[in-house]
Coordinates of C-alpha atoms in Angstrom, one line a residue:
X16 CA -148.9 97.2 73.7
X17 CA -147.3 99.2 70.6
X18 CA -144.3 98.3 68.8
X19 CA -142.4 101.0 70.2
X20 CA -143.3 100.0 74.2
X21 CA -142.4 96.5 73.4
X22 CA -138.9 97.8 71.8
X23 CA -138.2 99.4 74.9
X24 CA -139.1 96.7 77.4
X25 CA -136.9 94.3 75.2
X26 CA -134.0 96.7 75.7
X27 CA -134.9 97.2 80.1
X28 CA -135.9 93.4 80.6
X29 CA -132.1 92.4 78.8
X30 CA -130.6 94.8 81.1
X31 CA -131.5 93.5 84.3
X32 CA -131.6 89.7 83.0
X33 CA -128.0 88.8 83.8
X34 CA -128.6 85.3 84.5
X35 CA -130.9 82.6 82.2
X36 CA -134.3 81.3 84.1
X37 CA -135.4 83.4 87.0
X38 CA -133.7 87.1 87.5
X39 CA -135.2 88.9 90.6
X40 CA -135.6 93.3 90.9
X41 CA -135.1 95.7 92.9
X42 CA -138.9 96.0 92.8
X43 CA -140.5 93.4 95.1
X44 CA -143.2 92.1 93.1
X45 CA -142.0 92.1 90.0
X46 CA -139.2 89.7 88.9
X47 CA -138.0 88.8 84.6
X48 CA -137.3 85.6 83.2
X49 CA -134.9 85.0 80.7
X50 CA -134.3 81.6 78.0
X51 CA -131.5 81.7 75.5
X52 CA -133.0 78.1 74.2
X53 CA -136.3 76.7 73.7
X54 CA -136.9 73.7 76.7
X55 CA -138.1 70.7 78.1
X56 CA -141.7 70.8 79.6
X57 CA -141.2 72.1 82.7
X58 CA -144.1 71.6 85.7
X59 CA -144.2 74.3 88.0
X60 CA -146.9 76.3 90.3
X61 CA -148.2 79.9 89.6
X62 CA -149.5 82.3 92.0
X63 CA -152.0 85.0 90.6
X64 CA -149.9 86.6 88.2
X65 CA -149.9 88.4 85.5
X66 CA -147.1 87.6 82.9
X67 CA -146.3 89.5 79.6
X68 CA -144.2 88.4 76.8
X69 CA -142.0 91.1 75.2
X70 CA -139.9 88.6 72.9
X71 CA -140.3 84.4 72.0
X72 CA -143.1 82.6 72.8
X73 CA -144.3 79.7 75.3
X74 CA -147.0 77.3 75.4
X75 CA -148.8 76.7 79.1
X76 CA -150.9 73.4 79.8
X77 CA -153.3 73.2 82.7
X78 CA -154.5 69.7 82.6
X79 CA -156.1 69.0 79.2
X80 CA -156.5 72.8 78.3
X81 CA -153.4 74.5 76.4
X82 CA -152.5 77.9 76.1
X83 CA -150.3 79.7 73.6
X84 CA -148.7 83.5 73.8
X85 CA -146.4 85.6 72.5
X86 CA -145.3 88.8 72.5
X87 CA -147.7 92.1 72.8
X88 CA -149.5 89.1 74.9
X89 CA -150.3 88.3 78.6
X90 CA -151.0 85.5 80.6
X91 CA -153.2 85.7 83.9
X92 CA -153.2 83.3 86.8
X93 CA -156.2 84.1 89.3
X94 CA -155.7 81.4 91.5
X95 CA -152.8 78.9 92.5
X96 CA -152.4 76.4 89.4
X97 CA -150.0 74.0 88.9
X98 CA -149.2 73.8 85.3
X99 CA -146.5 72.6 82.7
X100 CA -144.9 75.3 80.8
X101 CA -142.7 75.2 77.6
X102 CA -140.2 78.0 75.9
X103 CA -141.2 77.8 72.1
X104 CA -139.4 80.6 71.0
X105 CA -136.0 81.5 71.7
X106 CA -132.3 81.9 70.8
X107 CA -129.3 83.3 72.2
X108 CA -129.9 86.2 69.7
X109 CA -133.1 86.8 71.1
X110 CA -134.0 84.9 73.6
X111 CA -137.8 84.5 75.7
X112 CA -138.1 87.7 77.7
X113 CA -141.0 87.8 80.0
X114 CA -142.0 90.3 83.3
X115 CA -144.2 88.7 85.9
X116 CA -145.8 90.5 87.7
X117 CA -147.0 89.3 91.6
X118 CA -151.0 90.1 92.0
X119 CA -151.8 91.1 95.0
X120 CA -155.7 90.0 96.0
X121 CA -155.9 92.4 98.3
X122 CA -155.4 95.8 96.4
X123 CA -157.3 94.5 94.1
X124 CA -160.3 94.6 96.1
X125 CA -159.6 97.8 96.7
X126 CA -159.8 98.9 93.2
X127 CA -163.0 97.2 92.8
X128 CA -164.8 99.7 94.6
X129 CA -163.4 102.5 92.0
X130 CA -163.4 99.9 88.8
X131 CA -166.8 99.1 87.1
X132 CA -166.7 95.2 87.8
X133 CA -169.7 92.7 87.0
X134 CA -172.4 91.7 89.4
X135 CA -171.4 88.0 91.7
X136 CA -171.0 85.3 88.9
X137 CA -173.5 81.9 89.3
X138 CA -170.3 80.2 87.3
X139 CA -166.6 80.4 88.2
X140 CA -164.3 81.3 84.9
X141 CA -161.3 79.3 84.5
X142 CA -157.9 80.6 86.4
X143 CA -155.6 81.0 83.8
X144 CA -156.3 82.8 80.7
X145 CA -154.5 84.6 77.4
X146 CA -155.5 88.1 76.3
X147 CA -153.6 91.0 74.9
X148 CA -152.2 93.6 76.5
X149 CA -153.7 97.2 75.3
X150 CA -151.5 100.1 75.1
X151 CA -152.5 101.5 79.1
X152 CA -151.1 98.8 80.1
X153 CA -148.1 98.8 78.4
X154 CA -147.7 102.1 79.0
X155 CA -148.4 101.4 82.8
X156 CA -145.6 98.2 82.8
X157 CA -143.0 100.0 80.8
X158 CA -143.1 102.9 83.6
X159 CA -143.1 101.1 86.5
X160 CA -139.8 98.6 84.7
X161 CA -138.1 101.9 83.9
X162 CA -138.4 102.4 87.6
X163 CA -135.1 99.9 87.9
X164 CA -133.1 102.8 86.2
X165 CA -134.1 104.8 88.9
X166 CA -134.3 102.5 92.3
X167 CA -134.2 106.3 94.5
X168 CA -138.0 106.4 92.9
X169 CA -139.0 102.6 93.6
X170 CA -140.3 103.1 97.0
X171 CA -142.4 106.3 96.4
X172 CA -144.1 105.6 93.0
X173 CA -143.4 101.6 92.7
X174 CA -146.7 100.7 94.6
X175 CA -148.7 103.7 93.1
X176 CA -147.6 102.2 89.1
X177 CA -148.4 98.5 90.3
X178 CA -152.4 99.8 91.7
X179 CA -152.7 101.3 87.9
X180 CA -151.6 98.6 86.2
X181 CA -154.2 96.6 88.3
X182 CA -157.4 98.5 87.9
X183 CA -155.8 99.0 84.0
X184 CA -156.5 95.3 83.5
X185 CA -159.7 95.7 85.4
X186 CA -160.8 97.8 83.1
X187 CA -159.7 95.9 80.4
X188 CA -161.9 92.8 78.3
X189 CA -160.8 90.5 80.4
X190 CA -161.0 92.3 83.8
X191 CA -164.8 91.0 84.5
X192 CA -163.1 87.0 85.0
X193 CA -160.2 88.4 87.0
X194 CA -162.5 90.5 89.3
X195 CA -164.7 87.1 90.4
X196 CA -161.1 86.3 92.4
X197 CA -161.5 89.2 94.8
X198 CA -165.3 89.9 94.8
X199 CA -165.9 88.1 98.2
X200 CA -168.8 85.1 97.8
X201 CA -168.4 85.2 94.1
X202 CA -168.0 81.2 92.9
X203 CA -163.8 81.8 92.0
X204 CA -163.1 83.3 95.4
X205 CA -164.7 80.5 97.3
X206 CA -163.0 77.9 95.4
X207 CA -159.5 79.6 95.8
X208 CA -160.4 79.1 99.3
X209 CA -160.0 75.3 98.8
X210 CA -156.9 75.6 96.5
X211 CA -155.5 77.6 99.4
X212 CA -156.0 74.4 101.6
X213 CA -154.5 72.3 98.8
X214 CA -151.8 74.0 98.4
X215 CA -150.8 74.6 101.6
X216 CA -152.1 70.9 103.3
X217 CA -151.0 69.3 99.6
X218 CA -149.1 66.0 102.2
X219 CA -152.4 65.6 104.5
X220 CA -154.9 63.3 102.9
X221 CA -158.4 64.9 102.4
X222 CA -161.6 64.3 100.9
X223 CA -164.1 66.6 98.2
X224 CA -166.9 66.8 100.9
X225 CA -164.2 68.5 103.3
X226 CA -163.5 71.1 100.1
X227 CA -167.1 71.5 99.3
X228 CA -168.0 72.2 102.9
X229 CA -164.9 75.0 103.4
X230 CA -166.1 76.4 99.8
X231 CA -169.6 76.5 101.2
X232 CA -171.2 74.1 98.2
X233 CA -172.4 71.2 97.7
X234 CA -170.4 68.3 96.4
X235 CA -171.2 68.3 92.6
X236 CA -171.4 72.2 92.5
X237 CA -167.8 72.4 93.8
X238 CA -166.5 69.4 91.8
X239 CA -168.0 71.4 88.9
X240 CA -166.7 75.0 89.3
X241 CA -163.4 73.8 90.9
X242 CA -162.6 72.0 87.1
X243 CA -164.0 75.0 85.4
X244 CA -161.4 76.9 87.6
X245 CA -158.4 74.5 87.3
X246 CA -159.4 72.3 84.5
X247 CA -159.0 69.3 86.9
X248 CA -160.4 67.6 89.4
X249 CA -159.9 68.7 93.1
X250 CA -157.5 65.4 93.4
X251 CA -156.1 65.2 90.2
X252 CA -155.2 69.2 91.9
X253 CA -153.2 67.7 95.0
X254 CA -151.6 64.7 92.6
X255 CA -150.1 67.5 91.2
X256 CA -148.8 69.8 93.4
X257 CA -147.4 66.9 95.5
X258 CA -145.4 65.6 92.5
X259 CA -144.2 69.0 91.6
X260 CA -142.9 69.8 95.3
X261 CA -140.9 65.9 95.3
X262 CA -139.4 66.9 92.3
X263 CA -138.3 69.9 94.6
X264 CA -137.1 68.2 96.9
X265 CA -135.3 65.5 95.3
X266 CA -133.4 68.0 93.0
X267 CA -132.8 70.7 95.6
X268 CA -132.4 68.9 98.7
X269 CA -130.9 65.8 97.7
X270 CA -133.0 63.6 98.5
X271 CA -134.4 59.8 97.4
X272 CA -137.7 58.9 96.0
X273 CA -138.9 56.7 98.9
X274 CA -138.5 59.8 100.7
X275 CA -139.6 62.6 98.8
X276 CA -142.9 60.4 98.1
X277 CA -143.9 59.7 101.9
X278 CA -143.1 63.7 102.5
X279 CA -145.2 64.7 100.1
X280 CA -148.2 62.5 101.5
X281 CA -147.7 59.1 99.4
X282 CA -148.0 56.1 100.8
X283 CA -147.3 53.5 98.2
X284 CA -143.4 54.8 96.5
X285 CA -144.4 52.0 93.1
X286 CA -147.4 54.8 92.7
X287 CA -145.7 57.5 93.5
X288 CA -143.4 56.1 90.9
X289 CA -145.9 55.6 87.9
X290 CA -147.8 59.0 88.6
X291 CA -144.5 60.4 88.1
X292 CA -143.4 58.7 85.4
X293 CA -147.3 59.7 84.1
X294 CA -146.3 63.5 84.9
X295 CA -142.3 63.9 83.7
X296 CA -142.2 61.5 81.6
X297 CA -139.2 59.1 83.3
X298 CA -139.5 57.6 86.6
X299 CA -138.0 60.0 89.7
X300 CA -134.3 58.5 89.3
X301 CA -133.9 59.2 86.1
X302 CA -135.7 62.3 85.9
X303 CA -133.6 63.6 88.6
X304 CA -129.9 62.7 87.0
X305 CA -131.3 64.2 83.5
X306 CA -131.9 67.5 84.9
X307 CA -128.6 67.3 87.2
X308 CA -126.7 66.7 83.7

């Protein structure tokens, strides 16, 4: 992405970024986020994504791997990861702009067929990576956000601009890892099948063999490519999606530990306790009455 792309997103982004945190468009797949102050680490969940910096910085850790980017720079999620992000760079002068965009698998096997993409990997790449985002790109992005100056337009050309921008980042250095997600049988799309059943059965105990046998592997080859994917294990995986979603619960809903742990598939509420202590960094009372204040 030029300089001059990245001026003009800057200027579109703090247009339709009213509020701080999370600020929804017109355009369904495509939402900005906005931080006037640097933060806390914050746990959350992505969904294949692809998110691009136009102003500050963050730092994303996915379990003992951490990844830094800035502006002119994008982050990919290929798969479901629950991670812990950080704002690094920010100020009420110019505060962290960034535009997610939502992936969708499907078009993106569609594009493979057009898109020069690499044979069935034997190893699955990791699910989140850094790269830069070349000018197409930018290019692509900055037409499809200018799109929100002109919401008559969204519906027509939205969907055509979101395909490009797709098979532009297939085409791009790093479009060969992001492929293995939608090439069906390759060693990333089997294992998203498992993170699927994580994330959706994350309160239901389970086992590895159960993941290894819906990923059609055998134990230690799916305990191996699902940490290349995640950088974790397949349980350390469900820990963390079930302490993220009590957190949820207990901040949005209201509701008490002892509960939020046995909805989330805990049976024990003192381990419940020191995994989330492990995780947040206070134990769920506290953590809960910091983030109220």
């Amino acid at each position: 992405m030029n300089e001059q792309q990245r001026k003009e997103l800057i200027r579109l982004v703090a247009k339709f970024s009213s509020e701080e945190e999370l600020n929804e468009t017109a355009i369904p797949s495509v939402c900005f986020y906005k931080f006037s102050t640097t933060n806390t680490p914050l746990p959350a969940v992505y969904n294949p994504s692809l998110c691009i910096i136009v102003q500050g910085s963050k730092d994303v850790l996915l379990g003992n791997s951490l990844y830094h980017y800035g502006p002119s720079e994008c982050l990919i999620a290929s798969v479901d990861l629950p991670v812990i992000g950080r704002v690094t760079e920010a100020s009420k002068n110019k505060p962290y702009f960034v535009i997610k965009i939502d992936i969708d698998i499907s078009q993106l096997s569609e594009l493979l067929i057009h898109a020069e993409h690499p044979a069935i990997s034997n190893k699955a790449a990791g699910g989140l990576f850094v790269g830069n985002v070349t000018p197409l790109v930018g290019d692509a992005v900055l037409r499809l956000v200018r799109l929100l100056e002109m919401p008559e337009d969204i519906p027509v050309l939205a969907t055509q601009i979101l395909r490009e921008i797709y098979y532009r980042i297939l085409r791009s250095d790093y479009g060969d890892t992001l492929a293995q997600i939608a090439l069906k049988g390759s060693h990333m799309q089997r294992i998203s099948i498992a993170i699927q059943k994580l994330k959706r059965d994350f309160h239901l105990p389970t086992t590895v063999e159960e993941l290894a046998e819906l990923s059609r592997m055998s134990v230690s080859s799916f305990h191996a490519h699902f940490k290349s994917v995640t950088s974790m294990s397949p349980l350390q995986f469900q820990k963390s999606i079930r302490l993220v979603e009590a957190r949820n619960l207990m901040l949005s809903n209201n509701m008490d530990a002892a509960t939020a742990s046995y909805r989330v598939g805990y049976e024990s509420s003192s381990q419940f306790s020191r995994e989330y202590s492990r995780m947040f960094g206070n134990p769920p009372g506290r953590d809960i009455s910091l983030l109220q204040e």
